[in-house]
Amino acid sequence: ELKVEQNPLFLSMQEGKNYTIYCNYSTTSDRLYWYRQDPGKSLESLFVLLSNGAVKQEGRLMASLDTKARLSTLHITAAVHDLSATYFCAAGKPGSARQLTFGSGTQLTVLP
Amino acid sequence: GAVVSQHPSRVICKSGTSVKIECRSLDFQATTMFWYRQFPKQSLMLMATSNEGSKATYEQGVEKDKFLINHASLTLSTLTVTSAHPEDSSFYICSALGPAGGETQYFGPGTRLLVL
């Protein structure tokens, strides 16, 4: 059974600082997704990572995937208040990669 | 970009009644849609995979007779919560695979269900 673990679950950081959210998954998966969720809202797709060593960047966010270590990271550079949200990673299920198993989420608060 | 809508956005119903939630892909055809459930402050749990023209595939532990899924067209999937009880109160979110078999899932805005 595929399990996805994120850490930290809660993260408070100062504006301008850097930090990394980690996402570990338990069995082979060939795709990893990152989503953002604002309070009371649905999910916004951030990144889709499909191969070992994949790195994608959008603004202050950069995601990477290491399939050998079964690890994905979401790196935040010079955080700003607008990045405050809950971030989820999700891995595709083995044999049915489009069915996703989600991590527990990281609630990020960027403080002024 | 690909847009997925849900209706209603929130619904309050009495215990024992049934509630239907619609999920539509507005500007693309979606042969596959997914239904998730999210409790407050928790992650999303996949309930079922909805395939156009065939029966839905349910995840372990999800009662198919309680959560009826119909995917009658390439742009519409419906989830009916039958004989709802307070423990069914949750945030229900659907998603659809992007156009042309893309890898990205596009999520609807969610439906908040409260069963009294």
Short mmCIF file of C-alpha atoms in Angstrom, two decimals:
data_model
loop_
_atom_site.label_atom_id
_atom_site.label_comp_id
_atom_site.label_asym_id
_atom_site.label_seq_id
_atom_site.Cartn_x
_atom_site.Cartn_y
_atom_site.Cartn_z
CA GLU A 1 0.00 0.00 0.00
CA LEU A 2 1.35 3.38 -0.98
CA LYS A 3 1.82 5.80 1.90
CA VAL A 4 2.90 9.40 1.59
CA GLU A 5 4.42 11.33 4.47
CA GLN A 6 5.07 15.03 4.57
CA ASN A 7 7.04 17.02 7.03
CA PRO A 8 6.81 19.34 8.68
CA LEU A 9 3.06 19.43 9.23
CA PHE A 10 3.22 23.03 10.38
CA LEU A 11 5.72 25.64 9.36
CA SER A 12 5.99 29.26 10.41
CA MET A 13 8.65 31.26 8.72
CA GLN A 14 9.73 34.83 8.43
CA GLU A 15 9.41 36.70 5.18
CA GLY A 16 12.58 36.52 3.19
CA LYS A 17 13.72 33.19 4.60
CA ASN A 18 14.20 29.90 2.78
CA TYR A 19 12.76 26.55 3.74
CA THR A 20 12.10 23.06 2.39
CA ILE A 21 9.10 20.79 2.72
CA TYR A 22 9.79 17.07 2.42
CA CYS A 23 7.61 14.38 0.94
CA ASN A 24 8.49 10.71 1.32
CA TYR A 25 6.54 7.89 -0.26
CA SER A 26 6.67 4.23 0.62
CA THR A 27 6.56 2.30 -2.65
CA THR A 28 7.51 2.86 -6.25
CA SER A 29 5.67 5.68 -7.91
CA ASP A 30 6.45 7.28 -11.22
CA ARG A 31 4.78 10.58 -10.65
CA LEU A 32 4.68 13.11 -7.88
CA TYR A 33 2.46 16.15 -7.61
CA TRP A 34 2.46 19.27 -5.50
CA TYR A 35 -0.70 21.23 -4.79
CA ARG A 36 -1.58 24.35 -2.88
CA GLN A 37 -4.80 24.80 -0.92
CA ASP A 38 -6.03 28.07 0.54
CA PRO A 39 -8.48 27.94 3.49
CA GLY A 40 -11.94 26.86 2.39
CA LYS A 41 -10.83 26.44 -1.20
CA SER A 42 -9.96 23.58 -3.47
CA LEU A 43 -6.55 22.57 -4.75
CA GLU A 44 -4.36 24.42 -7.19
CA SER A 45 -1.84 22.39 -9.16
CA LEU A 46 1.73 23.58 -8.68
CA PHE A 47 4.02 20.92 -10.13
CA VAL A 48 3.95 17.51 -11.78
CA LEU A 49 7.20 15.56 -11.55
CA LEU A 50 7.46 12.53 -13.79
CA SER A 51 11.04 11.34 -13.74
CA ASN A 52 14.01 10.84 -11.46
CA GLY A 53 15.96 14.03 -11.09
CA ALA A 54 13.12 16.20 -12.34
CA VAL A 55 13.29 19.77 -11.11
CA LYS A 56 10.68 22.40 -11.76
CA GLN A 57 10.54 26.00 -10.66
CA GLU A 58 7.80 28.59 -10.60
CA GLY A 59 8.52 31.89 -8.94
CA ARG A 60 9.74 31.32 -5.37
CA LEU A 61 8.87 27.62 -5.40
CA MET A 62 11.05 24.82 -6.69
CA ALA A 63 10.17 21.12 -6.63
CA SER A 64 12.43 18.13 -7.18
CA LEU A 65 12.06 14.38 -7.33
CA ASP A 66 14.45 11.59 -6.38
CA THR A 67 12.72 8.31 -7.23
CA LYS A 68 15.55 6.21 -5.81
CA ALA A 69 15.20 7.81 -2.42
CA ARG A 70 11.42 8.06 -2.86
CA LEU A 71 11.67 11.68 -1.89
CA SER A 72 10.35 14.91 -3.28
CA THR A 73 11.09 18.36 -1.94
CA LEU A 74 9.38 21.70 -2.27
CA HIS A 75 11.83 24.51 -1.66
CA ILE A 76 10.66 27.99 -0.82
CA THR A 77 13.00 30.85 -1.55
CA ALA A 78 12.68 34.25 0.09
CA ALA A 79 9.18 33.59 1.36
CA VAL A 80 6.46 36.22 1.09
CA HIS A 81 3.13 36.42 2.90
CA ASP A 82 1.19 35.39 -0.22
CA LEU A 83 2.74 31.94 0.00
CA SER A 84 0.84 31.21 3.22
CA ALA A 85 -1.34 28.17 2.47
CA THR A 86 -1.41 24.41 2.94
CA TYR A 87 0.80 22.47 0.56
CA PHE A 88 0.10 18.87 -0.34
CA CYS A 89 2.22 16.37 -2.15
CA ALA A 90 0.60 13.38 -3.80
CA ALA A 91 2.04 10.27 -5.42
CA GLY A 92 0.53 8.19 -8.15
CA LYS A 93 -0.49 4.70 -7.11
CA PRO A 94 1.58 1.83 -8.53
CA GLY A 95 -0.28 0.28 -11.40
CA SER A 96 -2.75 3.13 -11.56
CA ALA A 97 -0.62 6.17 -11.43
CA ARG A 98 -3.41 8.61 -11.99
CA GLN A 99 -5.04 7.63 -8.73
CA LEU A 100 -3.36 9.76 -6.14
CA THR A 101 -2.41 9.19 -2.55
CA PHE A 102 -2.00 12.47 -0.70
CA GLY A 103 0.34 13.43 2.08
CA SER A 104 -1.08 14.99 5.21
CA GLY A 105 -0.23 18.49 4.09
CA THR A 106 2.07 21.22 5.38
CA GLN A 107 0.40 24.31 6.73
CA LEU A 108 2.71 27.19 5.92
CA THR A 109 2.43 30.57 7.59
CA VAL A 110 4.74 33.33 6.44
CA LEU A 111 5.13 36.01 9.06
CA PRO A 112 5.99 39.62 8.29
CA GLY B 1 -6.72 26.44 -18.69
CA ALA B 2 -8.84 23.43 -17.80
CA VAL B 3 -11.72 24.32 -15.49
CA VAL B 4 -13.71 21.98 -13.31
CA SER B 5 -16.88 23.13 -11.58
CA GLN B 6 -18.92 21.61 -8.80
CA HIS B 7 -22.48 22.19 -7.77
CA PRO B 8 -23.64 22.95 -5.19
CA SER B 9 -20.80 24.66 -3.37
CA ARG B 10 -22.41 23.93 -0.03
CA VAL B 11 -25.44 21.99 1.08
CA ILE B 12 -27.18 21.36 4.37
CA CYS B 13 -29.53 18.42 4.61
CA LYS B 14 -31.38 16.41 7.19
CA SER B 15 -30.19 13.01 8.29
CA GLY B 16 -31.64 10.25 6.13
CA THR B 17 -31.99 12.29 2.97
CA SER B 18 -29.92 11.93 -0.20
CA VAL B 19 -27.72 14.60 -1.72
CA LYS B 20 -26.40 14.80 -5.27
CA ILE B 21 -23.19 16.63 -6.11
CA GLU B 22 -22.28 17.43 -9.70
CA CYS B 23 -18.79 17.70 -11.14
CA ARG B 24 -18.35 19.19 -14.60
CA SER B 25 -15.36 19.72 -16.84
CA LEU B 26 -16.23 23.01 -18.49
CA ASP B 27 -13.87 23.31 -21.41
CA PHE B 28 -12.58 19.81 -21.99
CA GLN B 29 -13.76 16.23 -22.05
CA ALA B 30 -12.83 14.03 -19.14
CA THR B 31 -13.13 10.28 -19.47
CA THR B 32 -11.83 9.91 -15.94
CA MET B 33 -12.82 11.87 -12.88
CA PHE B 34 -12.00 11.30 -9.26
CA TRP B 35 -13.92 11.93 -6.06
CA TYR B 36 -12.16 12.85 -2.85
CA ARG B 37 -13.26 13.55 0.67
CA GLN B 38 -11.52 15.92 3.04
CA PHE B 39 -12.23 16.31 6.73
CA PRO B 40 -11.29 19.59 8.44
CA LYS B 41 -7.57 20.09 8.78
CA GLN B 42 -6.92 16.74 7.14
CA SER B 43 -5.70 15.50 3.81
CA LEU B 44 -7.69 14.34 0.82
CA MET B 45 -8.79 10.74 0.69
CA LEU B 46 -9.58 9.20 -2.67
CA MET B 47 -13.06 7.72 -2.60
CA ALA B 48 -13.54 6.47 -6.12
CA THR B 49 -12.52 6.73 -9.73
CA SER B 50 -15.31 7.61 -12.11
CA ASN B 51 -15.02 6.37 -15.68
CA GLU B 52 -17.32 7.59 -18.42
CA GLY B 53 -19.64 4.86 -19.59
CA SER B 54 -18.61 2.28 -17.02
CA LYS B 55 -18.89 1.53 -13.34
CA ALA B 56 -16.91 3.52 -10.86
CA THR B 57 -14.00 1.94 -9.02
CA TYR B 58 -14.23 2.42 -5.28
CA GLU B 59 -11.39 2.54 -2.80
CA GLN B 60 -11.23 0.06 0.01
CA GLY B 61 -13.60 0.97 2.80
CA VAL B 62 -15.86 3.20 0.70
CA GLU B 63 -19.42 1.90 0.48
CA LYS B 64 -20.51 1.90 -3.14
CA ASP B 65 -24.18 1.66 -2.21
CA LYS B 66 -23.89 4.73 -0.06
CA PHE B 67 -21.83 6.85 -2.42
CA LEU B 68 -23.37 6.38 -5.84
CA ILE B 69 -21.31 7.63 -8.75
CA ASN B 70 -22.57 8.16 -12.27
CA HIS B 71 -20.40 9.35 -15.14
CA ALA B 72 -22.94 9.52 -17.92
CA SER B 73 -21.15 11.95 -20.20
CA LEU B 74 -17.64 13.12 -20.95
CA THR B 75 -18.17 16.31 -19.01
CA LEU B 76 -20.27 15.27 -16.03
CA SER B 77 -19.85 12.99 -13.06
CA THR B 78 -22.25 12.93 -10.13
CA LEU B 79 -21.82 11.71 -6.58
CA THR B 80 -24.96 10.93 -4.62
CA VAL B 81 -24.66 10.50 -0.89
CA THR B 82 -27.61 8.27 -0.02
CA SER B 83 -29.29 8.27 3.38
CA ALA B 84 -26.82 10.82 4.65
CA HIS B 85 -25.80 10.84 8.30
CA PRO B 86 -23.90 13.46 10.32
CA GLU B 87 -20.66 11.49 9.93
CA ASP B 88 -20.93 12.04 6.17
CA SER B 89 -20.46 15.77 6.73
CA SER B 90 -17.29 16.68 4.92
CA PHE B 91 -15.74 18.59 2.04
CA TYR B 92 -16.16 16.63 -1.19
CA ILE B 93 -13.82 17.48 -4.03
CA CYS B 94 -13.80 16.12 -7.55
CA SER B 95 -11.00 16.24 -10.07
CA ALA B 96 -10.61 15.47 -13.74
CA LEU B 97 -7.62 14.46 -15.75
CA GLY B 98 -6.58 17.26 -18.05
CA PRO B 99 -7.35 17.42 -21.75
CA ALA B 100 -5.80 14.93 -24.16
CA GLY B 101 -4.80 12.52 -21.43
CA GLY B 102 -2.55 14.99 -19.67
CA GLU B 103 -0.87 14.18 -16.38
CA THR B 104 -2.34 17.01 -14.35
CA GLN B 105 -5.50 16.59 -12.36
CA TYR B 106 -7.68 19.68 -12.22
CA PHE B 107 -9.70 20.03 -9.08
CA GLY B 108 -13.17 21.41 -8.64
CA PRO B 109 -13.88 24.05 -5.99
CA GLY B 110 -15.37 21.48 -3.64
CA THR B 111 -18.77 20.94 -2.03
CA ARG B 112 -19.20 21.37 1.68
CA LEU B 113 -21.84 18.97 2.99
CA LEU B 114 -23.38 19.36 6.42
CA VAL B 115 -25.79 16.70 7.57
CA LEU B 116 -27.93 17.66 10.55
#
